[in-house]
Amino acid sequence: MSILTKRNTLAAIVFTGVLSATGFLSLTAQAQDDGINTASFNDDGSVNQPVNWRKWVFVGAPLTPNALNDGKAPFPEFHNVYVEPSAFKAYESTGKWPEGTQIAKELTSIYQNDNDETGASSEVSGRGFQQGEFQGLELTVKDTKRFEDMPGGWAYFSFGHKPQPYEKTAMAFPAESCNACHAASAADDFVFTQFYPVLRAAKDSM
Amino acid sequence: MSILTKRNTLAAIVFTGVLSATGFLSLTAQAQDDGINTASFNDDGSVNQPVNWRKWVFVGAPLTPNALNDGKAPFPEFHNVYVEPSAFKAYESTGKWPEGTQIAKELTSIYQNDNDETGASSEVSGRGFQQGEFQGLELTVKDTKRFEDMPGGWAYFSFGHKPQPYEKTAMAFPAESCNACHAASAADDFVFTQFYPVLRAAKDSM
């Protein structure tokens, strides 16, 4: 083995070890040429459940309780929103979402205790809302080639709006199911950056 | 330069580069013997502001609006809570918080639009709460030697309950300011794991 080969081998070992240790190695993700770890798709067009999304970069947690929406909130839970780290890094550099961007939304029920007419619970820190149990997992992927008919190239998927275990694969929703709201009200390329100070700060750091 | 030295140099370069790329390199953190990246302290006993806490592992976002607390919530914002990754990894393995654990809480105001008597705003996704602007940064550190008089060895710090820029350093609060509530109601070693499904799932994965 030449010195050069030894160097490369060592680098690969170290690189893989560190990625694994930090939880950023997505076992099923496919790296694009530009270094973006995008989702993996199956022959039937379904996408595979992301790996380790809870270690992606958290950007915000909108909350629309059923108690404030006549019992009919489309998502009555906390929406924990995470961006896949390589896409987040590109966004920090360019202020734009690269091809292959993945954004996950994990729904988390409101903590149940003595919840009142607003859905709030009274705890030592005051009357309000805390997170209870996982209640669903969704994903959006920006891919203007694969989803050329979707506005902005964003496709939306659900691995189940239910407790774990979530589904392992998901088919894209029709454009009118999700894109419509995102197109109408999202501040920046179909993403609600008005609700995500972490994203605004990332863009400001350019 | 010997081959061995070249190897070590290369490993160091790769290691540092990857840590920087993933945002997990805390410039001021001090690694303990057991691999936990703990906070850095100054000669006057103050702790330095953590680095890159928004890329730590998000665990939950309690919300106690002023509108639901007679205008007097101690923290009327979303509390975005993050655990330093090496401590999170140890928690995943052992179910216990290691010496040197850092947990950050970034306060984020409720998004202002047409907020009603509950503090909620009406958006395309329904009536509820979204995140507005950063409003403060706090930190807790578990160190039973440095803080032997604090319950559980946990000390609590604030870098300002105000918009950025936050303070660069902070002194520990007296035990009665923060530990009292954590001692009374936190489910697990002074941490409110009842409100953090990510932590319960991490513990369940042991």
Coordinates of C-alpha atoms in Angstrom, one line a residue:
Chain A
M1 CA 0.0 0.0 0.0
S2 CA 1.5 3.3 -1.0
I3 CA 1.6 6.3 1.4
L4 CA -1.0 8.0 -0.7
T5 CA -3.4 5.1 -0.5
K6 CA -2.8 4.8 3.2
R7 CA -3.6 8.5 3.6
N8 CA -6.8 8.1 1.6
T9 CA -7.9 5.0 3.6
L10 CA -7.2 6.8 6.8
A11 CA -9.1 9.8 5.7
A12 CA -12.1 7.7 4.7
I13 CA -12.1 5.9 8.1
V14 CA -11.9 9.1 10.0
F15 CA -14.5 10.8 7.9
T16 CA -17.0 8.0 8.2
G17 CA -16.4 7.6 11.9
V18 CA -17.0 11.2 12.6
L19 CA -20.2 11.3 10.5
S20 CA -21.5 8.3 12.3
A21 CA -20.6 9.7 15.7
T22 CA -22.5 13.0 15.0
G23 CA -25.5 11.1 13.7
F24 CA -25.3 12.9 10.4
L25 CA -24.7 9.8 8.3
S26 CA -28.0 9.0 6.5
L27 CA -27.8 5.3 5.6
T28 CA -30.3 5.6 2.7
A29 CA -29.6 9.1 1.5
Q30 CA -28.1 9.6 -1.9
A31 CA -25.4 12.3 -2.2
Q32 CA -25.8 14.5 -5.2
D33 CA -22.8 15.9 -7.1
D34 CA -23.1 19.1 -5.2
G35 CA -22.8 17.4 -1.8
I36 CA -26.5 17.6 -0.9
N37 CA -27.8 14.4 0.8
T38 CA -31.2 13.9 -0.8
A39 CA -33.9 11.4 -0.2
S40 CA -33.8 7.9 -1.6
F41 CA -36.6 6.8 -3.9
N42 CA -37.9 3.3 -4.9
D43 CA -38.8 2.0 -8.4
D44 CA -42.5 2.6 -7.7
G45 CA -41.8 6.3 -7.1
S46 CA -42.2 6.1 -3.4
V47 CA -39.7 7.8 -1.1
N48 CA -38.1 6.0 1.9
Q49 CA -38.5 7.2 5.4
P50 CA -35.6 9.6 6.3
V51 CA -33.0 8.4 8.8
N52 CA -32.1 10.3 12.0
W53 CA -34.3 13.3 11.2
R54 CA -34.3 14.2 14.9
K55 CA -30.7 15.1 14.6
W56 CA -31.2 17.4 11.6
V57 CA -31.2 21.1 12.2
F58 CA -34.4 22.2 14.1
V59 CA -35.9 25.4 12.7
G60 CA -39.2 25.9 14.5
A61 CA -42.3 24.4 16.1
P62 CA -45.7 25.9 14.9
L63 CA -48.6 24.9 17.1
T64 CA -52.3 25.0 16.1
P65 CA -54.3 23.3 18.9
N66 CA -57.7 21.6 18.1
A67 CA -59.2 23.6 21.0
L68 CA -58.5 26.9 19.2
N69 CA -59.8 25.5 15.8
D70 CA -63.3 24.1 16.6
G71 CA -61.7 20.7 17.0
K72 CA -60.8 20.7 13.3
A73 CA -57.1 21.8 13.0
P74 CA -55.5 19.9 10.1
F75 CA -52.5 19.4 12.3
P76 CA -53.5 19.8 16.0
E77 CA -50.0 19.0 17.3
F78 CA -46.7 20.8 17.6
H79 CA -45.0 20.7 14.2
N80 CA -41.3 20.1 14.9
V81 CA -39.6 21.1 11.7
Y82 CA -36.1 20.0 10.8
V83 CA -33.8 20.7 7.8
E84 CA -31.4 18.0 6.5
P85 CA -27.9 19.4 7.5
S86 CA -26.3 19.6 4.0
A87 CA -29.2 21.5 2.7
F88 CA -29.1 23.8 5.7
K89 CA -25.5 24.5 5.1
A90 CA -26.2 25.4 1.5
Y91 CA -29.0 27.7 2.6
E92 CA -26.6 29.4 5.0
S93 CA -24.2 30.0 2.1
T94 CA -26.7 31.0 -0.7
G95 CA -30.0 31.9 1.0
K96 CA -31.6 29.5 -1.5
W97 CA -32.9 25.9 -1.1
P98 CA -30.7 23.6 -3.2
E99 CA -31.9 20.7 -5.4
G100 CA -32.4 17.7 -3.1
T101 CA -33.3 19.7 0.0
Q102 CA -35.2 17.6 2.6
I103 CA -37.3 19.2 5.3
A104 CA -39.0 16.9 7.8
K105 CA -42.0 17.7 10.0
E106 CA -42.6 15.5 13.1
L107 CA -46.0 16.1 14.7
T108 CA -46.0 15.9 18.4
S109 CA -49.2 15.9 20.5
I110 CA -49.9 18.5 23.2
Y111 CA -48.9 17.2 26.7
Q112 CA -52.0 15.9 28.5
N113 CA -52.6 16.9 32.0
D114 CA -55.4 19.3 33.1
N115 CA -55.8 20.8 29.7
D116 CA -58.3 23.7 29.6
E117 CA -60.6 25.2 26.9
T118 CA -57.6 26.6 24.9
G119 CA -55.8 23.2 24.9
A120 CA -53.3 24.5 27.5
S121 CA -52.1 22.6 30.6
S122 CA -51.0 24.3 33.9
E123 CA -47.5 23.4 34.9
V124 CA -44.9 24.8 37.2
S125 CA -43.7 27.1 34.4
G126 CA -47.2 28.5 33.8
R127 CA -50.3 27.8 31.7
G128 CA -49.4 26.7 28.2
F129 CA -48.4 24.0 25.9
Q130 CA -45.7 21.2 26.2
Q131 CA -44.9 18.3 23.9
G132 CA -46.5 14.9 24.6
E133 CA -46.1 12.0 22.2
F134 CA -45.0 11.7 18.6
Q135 CA -48.0 11.7 16.3
G136 CA -46.8 11.7 12.7
L137 CA -43.9 12.2 10.3
E138 CA -44.0 14.2 7.0
L139 CA -41.3 15.2 4.5
T140 CA -40.9 17.6 1.7
V141 CA -38.2 17.2 -1.0
K142 CA -37.2 19.8 -3.6
D143 CA -36.4 18.1 -6.9
T144 CA -37.3 20.1 -10.0
K145 CA -36.5 17.2 -12.3
R146 CA -38.3 14.4 -10.5
F147 CA -41.2 16.6 -9.6
E148 CA -41.2 19.0 -12.5
D149 CA -45.0 19.4 -12.3
M150 CA -45.0 20.4 -8.7
P151 CA -44.8 24.1 -7.9
G152 CA -41.2 25.0 -7.1
G153 CA -40.3 21.3 -7.5
W154 CA -41.4 20.6 -4.0
A155 CA -43.2 17.3 -3.3
Y156 CA -44.8 16.4 0.0
F157 CA -45.0 13.0 1.7
S158 CA -46.6 11.6 4.9
F159 CA -45.3 8.5 6.7
G160 CA -48.5 8.5 8.7
H161 CA -50.4 11.0 10.9
K162 CA -50.4 8.5 13.8
P163 CA -48.2 7.2 16.6
Q164 CA -45.1 5.3 15.8
P165 CA -44.1 3.1 14.0
Y166 CA -44.4 5.3 11.0
E167 CA -44.7 3.9 7.4
K168 CA -41.4 3.0 5.8
T169 CA -42.3 4.6 2.4
A170 CA -44.6 7.2 1.1
M171 CA -46.0 8.4 -2.2
A172 CA -46.1 12.1 -3.0
F173 CA -49.4 13.9 -2.4
P174 CA -51.1 15.6 -5.3
A175 CA -50.0 19.2 -5.8
E176 CA -53.3 20.6 -4.6
S177 CA -53.1 18.8 -1.2
C178 CA -50.1 20.7 0.2
N179 CA -48.5 23.0 -2.3
A180 CA -51.7 25.2 -2.4
C181 CA -51.2 26.5 1.1
H182 CA -47.5 26.8 0.8
A183 CA -47.9 28.7 -2.5
A184 CA -50.4 31.0 -1.0
S185 CA -48.7 32.0 2.3
A186 CA -45.1 30.8 2.6
A187 CA -42.6 33.6 2.5
D188 CA -39.7 32.1 0.7
D189 CA -39.8 29.4 -2.0
F190 CA -42.8 27.6 -0.5
V191 CA -41.2 27.6 2.9
F192 CA -42.8 29.5 5.8
T193 CA -39.6 31.4 6.8
Q194 CA -41.8 34.0 8.5
F195 CA -42.4 31.3 11.2
Y196 CA -38.7 30.1 11.4
P197 CA -36.3 32.6 13.0
V198 CA -33.5 30.0 12.7
L199 CA -33.9 30.2 8.9
R200 CA -34.0 34.0 8.9
A201 CA -30.8 34.1 11.0
A202 CA -29.1 31.6 8.7
K203 CA -29.9 33.7 5.7
D204 CA -28.8 36.9 7.5
S205 CA -25.4 35.2 8.2
M206 CA -24.6 35.2 4.5
Chain B
M1 CA 8.1 14.5 8.7
S2 CA 7.6 10.8 9.3
I3 CA 4.8 8.8 7.8
L4 CA 3.2 8.5 11.2
T5 CA 3.3 12.3 11.7
K6 CA 1.8 12.8 8.3
R7 CA -1.0 10.4 9.1
N8 CA -1.7 12.2 12.4
T9 CA -1.7 15.6 10.7
L10 CA -4.0 14.4 8.0
A11 CA -6.3 12.8 10.5
A12 CA -6.4 16.1 12.5
I13 CA -7.2 18.1 9.4
V14 CA -9.9 15.8 8.2
F15 CA -11.4 15.5 11.7
T16 CA -11.5 19.3 12.2
G17 CA -12.8 19.9 8.8
V18 CA -15.7 17.5 9.2
L19 CA -16.6 18.8 12.6
S20 CA -16.6 22.3 11.3
A21 CA -18.8 21.3 8.3
T22 CA -21.4 19.7 10.5
G23 CA -21.4 22.7 12.9
F24 CA -20.5 20.5 15.8
L25 CA -17.1 22.1 16.6
S26 CA -17.5 24.2 19.7
L27 CA -14.6 26.6 19.6
T28 CA -14.6 27.2 23.3
A29 CA -15.8 23.8 24.6
Q30 CA -13.5 21.7 26.7
A31 CA -13.5 18.0 26.1
Q32 CA -13.6 15.9 29.2
D33 CA -11.7 12.6 29.5
D34 CA -15.0 10.7 28.8
G35 CA -15.5 12.6 25.5
I36 CA -18.2 15.0 26.7
N37 CA -17.8 18.5 25.4
T38 CA -18.5 20.7 28.3
A39 CA -18.7 24.4 28.7
S40 CA -15.7 26.6 29.1
F41 CA -15.4 28.7 32.3
N42 CA -13.4 31.8 33.1
D43 CA -11.2 32.7 36.1
D44 CA -14.1 34.7 37.6
G45 CA -16.3 31.7 37.6
S46 CA -18.4 32.9 34.6
V47 CA -19.3 30.5 31.8
N48 CA -18.8 31.5 28.1
Q49 CA -21.7 31.6 25.7
P50 CA -22.1 28.2 23.9
V51 CA -21.2 28.0 20.2
N52 CA -23.6 26.7 17.6
W53 CA -26.3 25.7 20.0
R54 CA -28.9 25.8 17.2
K55 CA -27.1 22.8 15.7
W56 CA -27.3 20.8 18.9
V57 CA -30.0 18.2 19.3
F58 CA -33.5 19.8 19.6
V59 CA -35.6 18.1 22.3
G60 CA -38.7 20.2 22.7
A61 CA -40.4 23.6 22.7
P62 CA -42.6 24.4 25.7
L63 CA -44.8 27.5 25.3
T64 CA -46.3 29.6 28.1
P65 CA -47.9 32.7 26.5
N66 CA -48.3 35.9 28.5
A67 CA -51.9 36.0 27.4
L68 CA -52.7 32.8 29.3
N69 CA -50.8 33.9 32.4
D70 CA -52.2 37.3 33.3
G71 CA -49.4 38.9 31.4
K72 CA -46.9 37.5 33.9
A73 CA -45.4 34.3 32.5
P74 CA -41.8 34.0 33.6
F75 CA -40.9 33.0 30.1
P76 CA -43.7 34.1 27.7
E77 CA -42.0 32.7 24.6
F78 CA -41.4 29.4 23.0
H79 CA -38.5 27.7 24.9
N80 CA -36.4 25.9 22.2
V81 CA -34.4 23.4 24.1
Y82 CA -31.3 21.8 22.7
V83 CA -28.8 19.2 24.2
E84 CA -25.1 19.3 23.3
P85 CA -24.6 16.3 21.0
S86 CA -21.9 14.4 23.0
A87 CA -24.1 14.6 26.1
F88 CA -27.1 13.4 24.0
K89 CA -25.1 10.5 22.7
A90 CA -24.2 9.5 26.3
Y91 CA -27.9 9.8 27.3
E92 CA -28.9 7.5 24.5
S93 CA -26.4 4.9 25.7
T94 CA -26.9 5.1 29.4
G95 CA -30.2 7.0 30.1
K96 CA -28.3 9.3 32.4
W97 CA -26.9 12.8 32.1
P98 CA -23.1 12.6 32.1
E99 CA -20.8 15.1 33.9
G100 CA -20.4 18.1 31.7
T101 CA -23.8 17.9 30.1
Q102 CA -24.9 21.2 28.5
I103 CA -28.6 22.0 27.7
A104 CA -29.4 25.3 26.1
K105 CA -32.8 27.1 26.0
E106 CA -33.3 29.8 23.4
L107 CA -36.4 31.9 24.0
T108 CA -38.3 32.8 20.9
S109 CA -41.2 35.2 20.9
I110 CA -44.7 34.4 19.5
Y111 CA -45.1 35.5 15.9
Q112 CA -47.0 38.8 15.8
N113 CA -49.9 39.1 13.5
D114 CA -53.5 39.4 14.6
N115 CA -52.9 37.8 17.9
D116 CA -56.1 37.2 20.0
E117 CA -56.9 36.9 23.7
T118 CA -55.0 33.6 24.0
G119 CA -51.9 35.0 22.3
A120 CA -52.7 33.1 19.1
S121 CA -52.5 34.3 15.6
S122 CA -54.7 33.1 12.7
E123 CA -52.6 31.7 9.8
V124 CA -53.3 29.5 6.8
S125 CA -52.6 26.4 9.0
G126 CA -55.1 27.5 11.6
R127 CA -55.3 29.5 14.8
G128 CA -52.3 29.0 16.9
F129 CA -48.7 29.9 17.7
Q130 CA -45.7 30.3 15.5
Q131 CA -42.1 31.5 16.3
G132 CA -41.3 35.1 15.9
E133 CA -37.9 36.5 17.0
F134 CA -35.1 35.3 19.3
Q135 CA -35.6 36.7 22.8
G136 CA -33.0 35.2 25.0
L137 CA -30.5 32.4 25.7
E138 CA -30.0 30.3 28.8
L139 CA -27.8 27.3 29.6
T140 CA -27.6 24.6 32.2
V141 CA -24.5 22.6 33.0
K142 CA -24.2 19.5 35.1
D143 CA -20.9 19.5 37.0
T144 CA -21.0 18.0 40.4
K145 CA -17.5 19.1 41.3
R146 CA -17.6 22.7 40.1
F147 CA -21.2 23.1 41.4
E148 CA -21.1 20.7 44.4
D149 CA -23.6 22.9 46.3
M150 CA -26.2 22.9 43.5
P151 CA -28.9 20.2 43.6
G152 CA -27.8 17.4 41.2
G153 CA -24.8 19.5 40.3
W154 CA -26.8 21.5 37.8
A155 CA -26.1 25.2 37.5
Y156 CA -28.2 27.6 35.5
F157 CA -27.1 30.6 33.5
S158 CA -28.7 33.4 31.4
F159 CA -27.0 35.3 28.6
G160 CA -29.9 37.8 28.6
H161 CA -33.6 37.5 28.3
K162 CA -33.7 40.0 25.5
P163 CA -33.0 40.2 21.7
Q164 CA -29.6 39.5 20.3
P165 CA -26.8 40.1 20.8
Y166 CA -26.8 38.0 23.9
E167 CA -24.1 38.5 26.6
K168 CA -20.8 36.7 26.0
T169 CA -20.5 35.3 29.6
A170 CA -22.8 34.6 32.5
M171 CA -22.6 33.8 36.2
A172 CA -24.6 31.0 37.7
F173 CA -27.9 31.8 39.3
P174 CA -28.4 31.1 43.0
A175 CA -29.8 27.6 43.5
E176 CA -33.2 28.9 44.6
S177 CA -33.8 30.8 41.3
C178 CA -34.0 27.9 39.0
N179 CA -33.3 24.6 40.7
A180 CA -36.3 25.0 43.0
C181 CA -38.8 24.5 40.1
H182 CA -36.7 21.8 38.5
A183 CA -36.4 19.9 41.8
A184 CA -40.1 20.1 42.4
S185 CA -41.4 19.0 39.0
A186 CA -38.8 17.7 36.6
A187 CA -39.3 14.1 35.9
D188 CA -35.7 12.9 35.6
D189 CA -32.5 14.3 37.3
F190 CA -33.9 17.9 37.2
V191 CA -34.8 17.7 33.5
F192 CA -38.5 17.9 32.5
T193 CA -38.4 14.7 30.4
Q194 CA -42.2 14.6 30.7
F195 CA -42.3 17.5 28.1
Y196 CA -39.5 16.1 25.8
P197 CA -40.6 13.1 23.8
V198 CA -37.2 13.2 22.0
L199 CA -35.5 12.4 25.3
R200 CA -38.0 9.7 26.2
A201 CA -37.4 8.1 22.8
A202 CA -33.6 8.3 23.3
K203 CA -33.9 6.6 26.6
D204 CA -36.2 3.9 25.2
S205 CA -33.6 3.2 22.5
M206 CA -31.1 1.9 25.1

